[in-house]
Coordinates of C-alpha atoms and ligand atoms in Angstrom, one line a residue:
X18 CA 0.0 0.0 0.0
X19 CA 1.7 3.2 -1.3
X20 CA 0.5 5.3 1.6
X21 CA 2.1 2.7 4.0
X22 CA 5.4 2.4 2.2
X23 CA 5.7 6.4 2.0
X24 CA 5.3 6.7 5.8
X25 CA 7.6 3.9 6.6
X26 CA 10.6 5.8 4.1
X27 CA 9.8 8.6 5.9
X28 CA 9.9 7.1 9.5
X29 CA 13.3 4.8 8.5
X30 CA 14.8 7.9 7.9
X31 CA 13.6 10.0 11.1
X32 CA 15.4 6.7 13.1
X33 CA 18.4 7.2 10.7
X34 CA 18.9 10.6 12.1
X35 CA 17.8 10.1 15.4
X36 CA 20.3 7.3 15.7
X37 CA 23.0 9.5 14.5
X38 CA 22.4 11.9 17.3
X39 CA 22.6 8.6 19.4
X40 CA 26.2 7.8 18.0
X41 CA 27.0 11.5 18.4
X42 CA 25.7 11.4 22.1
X43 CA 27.5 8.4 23.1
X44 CA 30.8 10.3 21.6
X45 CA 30.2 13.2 23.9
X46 CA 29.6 11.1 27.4
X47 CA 33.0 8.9 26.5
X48 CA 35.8 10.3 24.1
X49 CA 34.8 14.4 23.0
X50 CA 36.8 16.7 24.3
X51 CA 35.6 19.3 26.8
X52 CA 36.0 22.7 24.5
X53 CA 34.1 20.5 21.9
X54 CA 30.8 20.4 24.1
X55 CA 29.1 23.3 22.9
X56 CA 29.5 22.4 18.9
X57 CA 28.1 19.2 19.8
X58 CA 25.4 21.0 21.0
X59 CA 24.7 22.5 17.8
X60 CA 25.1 19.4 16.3
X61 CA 22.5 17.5 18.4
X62 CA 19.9 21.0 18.2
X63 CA 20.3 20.6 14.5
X64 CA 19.2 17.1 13.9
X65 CA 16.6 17.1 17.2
X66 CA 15.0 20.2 14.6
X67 CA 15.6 18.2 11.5
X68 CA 14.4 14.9 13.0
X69 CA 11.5 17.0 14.4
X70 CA 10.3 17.8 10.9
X71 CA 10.3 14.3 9.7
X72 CA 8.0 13.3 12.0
X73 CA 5.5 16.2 11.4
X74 CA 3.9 17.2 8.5
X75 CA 0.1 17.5 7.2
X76 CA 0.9 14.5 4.6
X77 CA 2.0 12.1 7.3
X78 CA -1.7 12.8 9.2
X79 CA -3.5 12.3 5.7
X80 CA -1.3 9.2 5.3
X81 CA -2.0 7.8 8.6
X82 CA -5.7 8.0 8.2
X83 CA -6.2 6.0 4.8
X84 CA -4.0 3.1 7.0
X85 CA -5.6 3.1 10.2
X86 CA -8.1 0.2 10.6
X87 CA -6.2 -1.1 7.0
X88 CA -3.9 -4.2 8.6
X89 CA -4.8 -7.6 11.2
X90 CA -4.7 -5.8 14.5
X91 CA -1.5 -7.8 15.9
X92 CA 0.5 -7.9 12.7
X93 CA 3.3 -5.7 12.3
X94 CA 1.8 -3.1 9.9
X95 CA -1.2 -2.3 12.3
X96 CA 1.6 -1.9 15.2
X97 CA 4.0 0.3 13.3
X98 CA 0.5 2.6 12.3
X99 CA -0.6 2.9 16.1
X100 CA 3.3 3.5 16.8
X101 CA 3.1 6.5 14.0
X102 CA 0.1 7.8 15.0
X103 CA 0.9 8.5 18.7
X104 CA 4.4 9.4 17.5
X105 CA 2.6 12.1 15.3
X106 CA 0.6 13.1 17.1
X107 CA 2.8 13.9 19.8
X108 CA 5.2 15.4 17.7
X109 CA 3.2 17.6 15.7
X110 CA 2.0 19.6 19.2
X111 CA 5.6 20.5 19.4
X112 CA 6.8 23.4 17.5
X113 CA 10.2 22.7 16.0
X114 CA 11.2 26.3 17.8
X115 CA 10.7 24.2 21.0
X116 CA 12.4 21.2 19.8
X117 CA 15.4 23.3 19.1
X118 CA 15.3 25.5 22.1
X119 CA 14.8 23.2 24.3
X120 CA 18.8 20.9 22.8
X121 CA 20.1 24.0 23.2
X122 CA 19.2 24.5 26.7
X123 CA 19.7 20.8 27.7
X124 CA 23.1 21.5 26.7
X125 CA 24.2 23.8 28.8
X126 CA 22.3 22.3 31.4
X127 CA 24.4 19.8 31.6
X128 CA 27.3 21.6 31.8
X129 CA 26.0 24.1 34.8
X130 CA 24.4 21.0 36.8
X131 CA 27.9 19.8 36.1
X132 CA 29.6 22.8 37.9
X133 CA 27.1 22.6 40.3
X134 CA 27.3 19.4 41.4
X135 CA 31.0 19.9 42.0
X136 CA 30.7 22.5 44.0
X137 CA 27.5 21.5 46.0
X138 CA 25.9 24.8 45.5
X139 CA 22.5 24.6 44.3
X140 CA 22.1 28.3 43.9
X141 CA 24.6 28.4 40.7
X142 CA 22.3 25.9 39.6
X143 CA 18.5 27.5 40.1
X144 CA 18.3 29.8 37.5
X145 CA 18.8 27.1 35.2
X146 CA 16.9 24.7 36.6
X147 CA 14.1 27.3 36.9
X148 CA 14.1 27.5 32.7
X149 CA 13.6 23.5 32.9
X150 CA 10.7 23.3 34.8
X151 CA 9.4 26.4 33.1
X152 CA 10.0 24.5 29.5
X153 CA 9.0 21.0 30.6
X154 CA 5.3 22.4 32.0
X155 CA 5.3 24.4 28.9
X156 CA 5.9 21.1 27.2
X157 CA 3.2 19.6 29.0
X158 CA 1.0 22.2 28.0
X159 CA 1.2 21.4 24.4
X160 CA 0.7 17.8 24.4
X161 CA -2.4 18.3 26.5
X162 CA -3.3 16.6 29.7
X163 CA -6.4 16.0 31.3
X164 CA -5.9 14.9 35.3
X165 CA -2.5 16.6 36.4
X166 CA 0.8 18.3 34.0
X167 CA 2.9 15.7 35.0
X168 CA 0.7 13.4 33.3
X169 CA 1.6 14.7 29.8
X170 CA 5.6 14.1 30.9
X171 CA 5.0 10.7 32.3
X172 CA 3.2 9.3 29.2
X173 CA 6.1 10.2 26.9
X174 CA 8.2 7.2 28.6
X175 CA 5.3 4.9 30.0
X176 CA 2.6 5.1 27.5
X177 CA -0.5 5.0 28.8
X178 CA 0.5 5.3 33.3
X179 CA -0.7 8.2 35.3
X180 CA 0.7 10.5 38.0
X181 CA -2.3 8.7 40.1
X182 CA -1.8 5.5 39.1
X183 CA 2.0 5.6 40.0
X184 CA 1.0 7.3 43.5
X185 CA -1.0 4.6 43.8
X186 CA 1.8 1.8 43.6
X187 CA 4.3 3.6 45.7
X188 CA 2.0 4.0 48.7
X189 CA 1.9 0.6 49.0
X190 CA 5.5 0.0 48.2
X191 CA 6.7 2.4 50.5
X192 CA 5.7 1.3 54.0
X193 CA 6.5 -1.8 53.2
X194 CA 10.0 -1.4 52.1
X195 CA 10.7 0.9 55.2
X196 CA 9.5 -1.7 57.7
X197 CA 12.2 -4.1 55.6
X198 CA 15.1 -1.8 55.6
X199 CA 16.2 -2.1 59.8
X200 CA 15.6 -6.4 60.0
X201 CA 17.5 -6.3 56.3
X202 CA 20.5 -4.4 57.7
X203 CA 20.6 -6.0 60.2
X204 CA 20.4 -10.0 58.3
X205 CA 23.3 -7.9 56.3
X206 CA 25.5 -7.7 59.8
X207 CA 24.9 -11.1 60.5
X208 CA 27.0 -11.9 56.9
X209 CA 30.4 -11.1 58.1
X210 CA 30.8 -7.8 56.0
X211 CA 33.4 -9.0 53.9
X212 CA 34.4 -6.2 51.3
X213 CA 36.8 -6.1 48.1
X214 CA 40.2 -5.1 49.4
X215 CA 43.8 -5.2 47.3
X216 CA 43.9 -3.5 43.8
X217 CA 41.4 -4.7 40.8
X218 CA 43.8 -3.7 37.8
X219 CA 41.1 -2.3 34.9
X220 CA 42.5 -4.6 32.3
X221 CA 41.4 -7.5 35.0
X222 CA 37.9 -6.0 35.4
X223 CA 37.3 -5.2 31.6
X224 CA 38.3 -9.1 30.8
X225 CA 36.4 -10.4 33.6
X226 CA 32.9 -8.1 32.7
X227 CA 33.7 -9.2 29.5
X228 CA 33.3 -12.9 30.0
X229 CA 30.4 -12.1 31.7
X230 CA 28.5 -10.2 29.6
X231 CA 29.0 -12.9 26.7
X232 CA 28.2 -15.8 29.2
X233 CA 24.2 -14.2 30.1
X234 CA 24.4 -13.6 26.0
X235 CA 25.2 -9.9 25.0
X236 CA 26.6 -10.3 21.7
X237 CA 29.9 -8.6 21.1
X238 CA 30.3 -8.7 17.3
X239 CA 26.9 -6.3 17.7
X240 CA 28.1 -4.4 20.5
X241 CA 31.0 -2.9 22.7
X242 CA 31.4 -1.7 26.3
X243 CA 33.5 1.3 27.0
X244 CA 34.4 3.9 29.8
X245 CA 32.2 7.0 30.8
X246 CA 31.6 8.8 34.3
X247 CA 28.0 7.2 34.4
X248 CA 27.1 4.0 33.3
X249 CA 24.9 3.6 30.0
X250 CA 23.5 2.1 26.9
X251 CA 22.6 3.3 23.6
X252 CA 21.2 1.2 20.9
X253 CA 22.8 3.2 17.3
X254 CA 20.9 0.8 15.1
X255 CA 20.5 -3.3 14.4
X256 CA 23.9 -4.5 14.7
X257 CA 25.2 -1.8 17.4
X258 CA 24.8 -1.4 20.8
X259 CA 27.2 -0.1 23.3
X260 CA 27.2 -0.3 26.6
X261 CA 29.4 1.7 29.4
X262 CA 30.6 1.5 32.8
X263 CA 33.0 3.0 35.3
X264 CA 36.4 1.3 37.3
X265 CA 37.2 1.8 40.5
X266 CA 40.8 -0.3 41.3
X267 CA 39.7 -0.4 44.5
X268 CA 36.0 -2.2 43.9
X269 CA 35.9 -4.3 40.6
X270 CA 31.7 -5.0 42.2
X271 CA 30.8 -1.4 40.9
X272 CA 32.5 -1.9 36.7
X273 CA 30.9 -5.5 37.0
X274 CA 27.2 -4.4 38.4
X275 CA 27.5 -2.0 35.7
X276 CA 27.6 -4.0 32.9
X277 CA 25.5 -6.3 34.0
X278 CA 22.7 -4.1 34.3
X279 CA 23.4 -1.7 31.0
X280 CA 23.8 -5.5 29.5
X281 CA 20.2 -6.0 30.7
X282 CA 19.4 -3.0 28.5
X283 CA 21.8 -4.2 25.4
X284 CA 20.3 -7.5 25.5
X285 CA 16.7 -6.1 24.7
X286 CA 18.2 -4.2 21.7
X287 CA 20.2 -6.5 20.5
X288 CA 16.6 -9.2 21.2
X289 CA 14.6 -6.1 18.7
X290 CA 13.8 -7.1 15.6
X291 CA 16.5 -6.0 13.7
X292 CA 14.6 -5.6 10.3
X293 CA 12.2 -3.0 11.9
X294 CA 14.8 -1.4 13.2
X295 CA 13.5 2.3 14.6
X296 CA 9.8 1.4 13.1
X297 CA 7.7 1.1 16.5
X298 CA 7.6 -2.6 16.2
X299 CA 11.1 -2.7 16.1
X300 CA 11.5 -0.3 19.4
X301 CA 11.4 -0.8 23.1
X302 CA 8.3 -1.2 24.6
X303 CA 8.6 1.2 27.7
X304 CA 11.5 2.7 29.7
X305 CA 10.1 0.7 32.5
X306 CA 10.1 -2.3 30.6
X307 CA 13.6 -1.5 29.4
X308 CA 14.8 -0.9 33.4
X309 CA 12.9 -4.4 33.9
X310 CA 15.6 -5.8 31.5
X311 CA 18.4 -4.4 33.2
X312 CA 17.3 -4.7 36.5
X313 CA 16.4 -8.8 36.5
X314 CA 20.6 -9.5 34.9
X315 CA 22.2 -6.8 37.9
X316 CA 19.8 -8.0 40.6
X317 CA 17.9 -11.3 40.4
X318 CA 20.6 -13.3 38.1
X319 CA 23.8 -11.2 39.6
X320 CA 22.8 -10.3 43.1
X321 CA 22.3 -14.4 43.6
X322 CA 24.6 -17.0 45.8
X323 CA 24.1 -18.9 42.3
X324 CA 25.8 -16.5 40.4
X325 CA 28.8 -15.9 42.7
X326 CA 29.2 -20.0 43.1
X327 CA 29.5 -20.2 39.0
X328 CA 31.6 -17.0 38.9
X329 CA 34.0 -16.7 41.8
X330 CA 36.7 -18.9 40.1
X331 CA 36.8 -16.4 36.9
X332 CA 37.0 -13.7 39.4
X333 CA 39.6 -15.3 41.5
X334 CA 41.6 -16.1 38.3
X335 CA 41.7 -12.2 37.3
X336 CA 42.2 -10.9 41.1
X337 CA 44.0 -13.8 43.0
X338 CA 43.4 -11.8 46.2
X339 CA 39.8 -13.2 46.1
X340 CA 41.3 -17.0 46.4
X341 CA 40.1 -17.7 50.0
X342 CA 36.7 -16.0 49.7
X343 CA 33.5 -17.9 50.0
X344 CA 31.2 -17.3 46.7
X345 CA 28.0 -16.2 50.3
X346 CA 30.5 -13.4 51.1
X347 CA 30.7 -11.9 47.4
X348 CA 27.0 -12.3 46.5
X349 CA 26.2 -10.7 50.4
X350 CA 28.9 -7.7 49.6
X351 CA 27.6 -7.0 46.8
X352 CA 23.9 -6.6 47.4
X353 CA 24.5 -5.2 51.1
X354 CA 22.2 -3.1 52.2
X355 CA 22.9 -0.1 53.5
X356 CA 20.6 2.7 53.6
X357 CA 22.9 6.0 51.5
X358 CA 22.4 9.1 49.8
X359 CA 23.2 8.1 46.2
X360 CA 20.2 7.1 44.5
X361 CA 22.9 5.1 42.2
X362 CA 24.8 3.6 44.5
X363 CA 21.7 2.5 46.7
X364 CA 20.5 -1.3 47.3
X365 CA 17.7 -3.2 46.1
X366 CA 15.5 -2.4 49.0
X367 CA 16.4 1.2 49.8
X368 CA 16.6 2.1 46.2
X369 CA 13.0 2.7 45.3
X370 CA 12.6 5.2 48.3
X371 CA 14.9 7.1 46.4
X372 CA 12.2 7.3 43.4
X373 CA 9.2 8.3 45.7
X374 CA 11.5 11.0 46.9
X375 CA 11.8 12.2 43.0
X376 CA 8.7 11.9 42.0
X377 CA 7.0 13.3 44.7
X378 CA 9.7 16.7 44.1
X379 CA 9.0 16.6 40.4
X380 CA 5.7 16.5 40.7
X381 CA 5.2 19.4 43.0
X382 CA 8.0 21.4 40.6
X383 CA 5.6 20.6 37.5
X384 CA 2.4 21.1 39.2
X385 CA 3.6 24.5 40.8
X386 CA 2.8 23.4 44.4
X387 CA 7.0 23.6 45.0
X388 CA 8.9 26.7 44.0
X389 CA 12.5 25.8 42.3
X390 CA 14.3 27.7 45.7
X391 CA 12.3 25.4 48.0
X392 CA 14.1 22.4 46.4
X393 CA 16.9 21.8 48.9
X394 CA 14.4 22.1 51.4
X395 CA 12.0 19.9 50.4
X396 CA 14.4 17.2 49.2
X397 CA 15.9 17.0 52.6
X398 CA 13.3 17.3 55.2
X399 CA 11.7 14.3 52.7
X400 CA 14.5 12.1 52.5
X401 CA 15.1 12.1 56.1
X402 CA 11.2 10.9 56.6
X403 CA 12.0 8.1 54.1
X404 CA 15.6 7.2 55.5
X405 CA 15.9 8.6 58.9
X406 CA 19.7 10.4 57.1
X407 CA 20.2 13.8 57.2
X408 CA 21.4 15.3 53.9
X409 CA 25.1 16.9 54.1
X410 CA 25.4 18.8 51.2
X411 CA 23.2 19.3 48.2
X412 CA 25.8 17.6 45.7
X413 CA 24.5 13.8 48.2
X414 CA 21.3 15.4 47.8
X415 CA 19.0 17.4 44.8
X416 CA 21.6 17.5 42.5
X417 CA 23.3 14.5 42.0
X418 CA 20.9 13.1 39.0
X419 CA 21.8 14.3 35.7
X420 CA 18.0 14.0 34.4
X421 CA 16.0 17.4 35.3
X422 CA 19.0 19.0 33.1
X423 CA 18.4 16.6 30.3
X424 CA 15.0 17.6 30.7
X425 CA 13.7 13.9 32.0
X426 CA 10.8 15.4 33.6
X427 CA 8.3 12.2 34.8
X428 CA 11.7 9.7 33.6
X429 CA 12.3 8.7 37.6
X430 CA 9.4 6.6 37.8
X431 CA 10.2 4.4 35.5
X432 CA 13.2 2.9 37.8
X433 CA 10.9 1.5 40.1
X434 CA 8.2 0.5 37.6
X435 CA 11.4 -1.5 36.1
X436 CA 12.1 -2.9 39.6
X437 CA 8.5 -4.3 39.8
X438 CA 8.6 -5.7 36.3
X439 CA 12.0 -7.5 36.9
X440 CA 10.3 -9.5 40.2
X441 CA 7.5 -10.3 37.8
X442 CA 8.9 -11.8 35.1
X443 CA 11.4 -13.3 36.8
X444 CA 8.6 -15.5 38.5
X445 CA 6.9 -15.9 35.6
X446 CA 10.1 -17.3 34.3
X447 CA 10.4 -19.8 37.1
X448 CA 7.2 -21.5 36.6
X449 CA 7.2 -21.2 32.7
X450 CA 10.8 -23.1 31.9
X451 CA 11.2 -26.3 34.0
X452 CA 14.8 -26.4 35.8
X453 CA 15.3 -22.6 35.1
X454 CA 17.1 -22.3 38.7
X455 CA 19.8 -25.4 37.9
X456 CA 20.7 -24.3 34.5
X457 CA 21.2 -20.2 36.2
X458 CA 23.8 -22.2 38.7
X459 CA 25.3 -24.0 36.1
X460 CA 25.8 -20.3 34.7
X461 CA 23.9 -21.5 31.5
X462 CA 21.6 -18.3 30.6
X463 CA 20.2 -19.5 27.1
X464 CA 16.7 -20.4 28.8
X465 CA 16.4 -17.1 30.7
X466 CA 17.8 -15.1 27.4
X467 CA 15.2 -16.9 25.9
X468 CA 12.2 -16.8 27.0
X469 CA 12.5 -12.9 27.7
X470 CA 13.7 -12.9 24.0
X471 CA 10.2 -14.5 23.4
X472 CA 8.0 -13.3 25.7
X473 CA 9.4 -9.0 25.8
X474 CA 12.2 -8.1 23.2
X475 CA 10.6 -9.4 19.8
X476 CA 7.1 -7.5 20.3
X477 CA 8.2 -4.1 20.4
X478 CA 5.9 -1.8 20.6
X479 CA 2.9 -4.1 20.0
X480 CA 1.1 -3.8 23.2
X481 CA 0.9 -1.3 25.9
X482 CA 3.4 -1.6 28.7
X483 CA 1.0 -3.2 31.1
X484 CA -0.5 -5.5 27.9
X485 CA 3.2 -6.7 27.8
X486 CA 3.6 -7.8 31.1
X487 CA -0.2 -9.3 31.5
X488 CA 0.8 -11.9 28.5
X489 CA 4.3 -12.4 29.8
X490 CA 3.9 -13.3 33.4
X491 CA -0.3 -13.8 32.8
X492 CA -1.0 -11.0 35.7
X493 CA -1.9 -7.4 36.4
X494 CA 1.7 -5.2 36.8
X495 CA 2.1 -4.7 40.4
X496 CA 4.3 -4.7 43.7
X497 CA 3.5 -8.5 44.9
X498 CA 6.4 -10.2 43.0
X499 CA 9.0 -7.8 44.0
X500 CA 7.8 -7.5 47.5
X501 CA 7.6 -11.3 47.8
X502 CA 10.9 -11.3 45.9
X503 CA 12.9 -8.9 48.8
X504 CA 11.1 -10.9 51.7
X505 CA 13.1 -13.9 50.7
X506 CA 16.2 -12.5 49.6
X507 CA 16.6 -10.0 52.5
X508 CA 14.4 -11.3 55.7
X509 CA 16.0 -14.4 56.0
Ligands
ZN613 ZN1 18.9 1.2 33.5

């Protein structure tokens, strides 16, 4: 159908350039010089505005309508339409002034959130911040919301959830993870509190994350893993995926937990299908579907006794100071938990308070109940209801995420929705492949690789987040799986 085939040229070549501002974003986090930052930034505002115009346009919305209803519901055809449609129409409530504006003033976010951080002083950071919120409720503004702003933000990276809806989870996750956090710290005492000590050369810890990350299957002659200051992954296009993490010679647990998660994320891209590559059946469902992907390989599979009773030999063989340890002590150092300030260093269990704690600021910032100056404030008094810690400094406190200045309004959520989804699927795994447990010990991932393969990475876009994980694990999305999951892991 000729109407079809012109919208899918056209929509191939928006992912062409949105995938080299991809390439051209992973340059600037891992090799660009620093006095090259702000000609990158007119790089990337160039093609967001040329990409932008792509997408937009009075014949794609012409096009759309002679194909909607025109393909079998489920097939690929129908799913890249629906994909279009919400794509365009999203897009085409977005002036290409804003588009460009708004990579220019992402940019130099960055860089002053950068300084600020450094320096833990929010105030060289507020006037900044106070254009973000200004542009991302503008933002929300033009794509139209009906029950709160932050709804409009939210929807761009979980289709279809609600600033109510996501309330709704964390009030029941949140007094139950607090009431774990004391009896888990204190099972965590009870391990010996063995930690990495000696020197873990980088070339050890790149060869060792290396055999890991073929082992649980991410495919190297599609991929690479490099260095940058915070750990990430980028999928440029079928065929190319990189991954990054950080060393530290005196902890090779943070370079290894790295990859293993952003390996959780290069896993579903590489698992896409290739041949739709950037068409909406070729894309990730979610970013809380992706975070459930990364989340079940750093956690479930790597924060196991299992894991470290396969690996601890490999390990030893790189660092020969880990000889005498017992694989219990690894696994128990390395999912510890210890209630902290970084939301990126944090545990399983404390980790999602660190989420509430963003939303619930965000949400406030959008809606205009929380003025930009009140920030510190708020952040702090709320974080010590959550963790009982006092914040030091504002560099351990509201700004140590990069994502307000990349303008990642309603992105936090999506962590802890990708927590939830991990437990889930990782008990529907159990109970859908016989012997899944034996094969994890015997460090044989195939079955695991597979079934998520089958059951998340090939649809894409086909279904709605919660659609996805109602046919994958054959229940409603919620917080039973991970809770149950953390009862038995950390209240022994
Ligand atoms: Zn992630």
């Amino acid at each position: 159908m000729k109407e079809y085939e012109s919208l899918e040229r056209r929509f191939r070549e928006a992912a062409t350039v949105r995938s080299i501002a991809a390439m051209l974003g992973w340059d600037q986090e891992t090799f660009l010089p620093g006095k090259g930052a702000v000609w990158r930034g007119e790089q990337l505002a160039w093609l967001a505005g040329r990409q932008h115009r792509l997408v937009t346009g009075e014949e794609i919305g012409a096009a759309l309508e002679v194909c909607a209803g025109y393909f079998p519901e489920e097939g690929r055809e129908a799913t890249n339409v629906r994909g279009w449609a919400r794509d365009f129409r999203m897009a085409s409530r977005i002036p290409v002034e804003y588009v460009e504006r708004m990579a220019r003033l992402t940019s130099e976010a960055t860089h002053v959130w950068a300084g600020a951080r450094k320096a833990a002083d929010f105030s060289m950071y507020r006037p900044i911040l106070e254009q973000l919120v200004g542009m991302a409720r503008e933002k929300a503004d033009l794509l139209g919301w009906e029950g709160c702003r932050y709804d409009a933000l939210l929807d761009e990276y979980e289709p279809g959830s609600t600033a109510a809806a996501v309330e709704e989870l964390f009030a029941r996750l949140a007094p139950e993870i607090a009431a774990m956090v004391g009896p888990a710290v204190a099972a965590a005492a009870g391990d010996g509190g063995w930690e990495p000590s000696g020197h873990f050369p980088v070339a050890g810890q790149q060869a060792f994350n290396r055999e890991v990350a073929e082992a649980i299957g991410f495919d190297f002659e599609a991929g690479r893993i490099d260095a940058s200051n915070h750990p990430f992954c980028t999928g440029l296009g079928p065929g190319d995926t990189r991954l990054t993490t950080r060393y530290d010679e005196s902890n090779f647990l943070s370079s290894l937990y790295g990859v293993l998660h952003e390996a959780g994320h290069g896993m579903y891209e590489q698992g896409l299908d290739g041949g739709q590559w950037g068409l909406p059946v070729g894309e990730a469902c979610s970013l809380g579907i992706h975070e459930s992907q990364s989340r079940l390989w750093e956690n479930h599979i790597g924060g196991s006794d299992q894991f470290w009773e396969h690996w601890l030999p490999r390990a030893a063989h790189y660092f020969p100071q880990l000889s005498g340890c017992s694989p219990h002590a690894v696994a128990a150092a390395a999912r510890r938990v210890s209630p902290g300030f970084i939301r990126v260093d944090a545990d399983e269990v404390t980790y999602d308070l660190h989420v509430i704690l963003r939303f619930e600021i965000e949400r406030g910032l959008v809606g205009g109940s929380l003025a930009v100056a009140d920030v510190p404030e708020a952040w702090n008094a709320r974080f010590r209801e959550l963790t009982g810690l006092a914040v030091p400094d504002d560099a351990r406190g509201c700004l140590q995420d990069v994502h307000w200045s990349f303008g990642g309004f309603g992105y936090f959520p999506t962590y802890t929705m990708g927590n939830l989804h991990a437990s889930q699927l990782m008990a529907a795994a159990r109970g859908a492949v016989p012997g899944l447990d034996g094969e994890i010990a015997a460090g044989n991932y195939s079955a695991l690789r597979g079934w998520l393969r089958e059951q998340v990475h090939m649809h894409g876009r086909r279904w709605s987040p919660e659609e996805l994980m109602r046919r994958a694990t054959g229940e409603e999305p919620g917080v039973a799986a991970h809770l149950a999951h953390l009862r038995t892991r950390y209240l022994r």
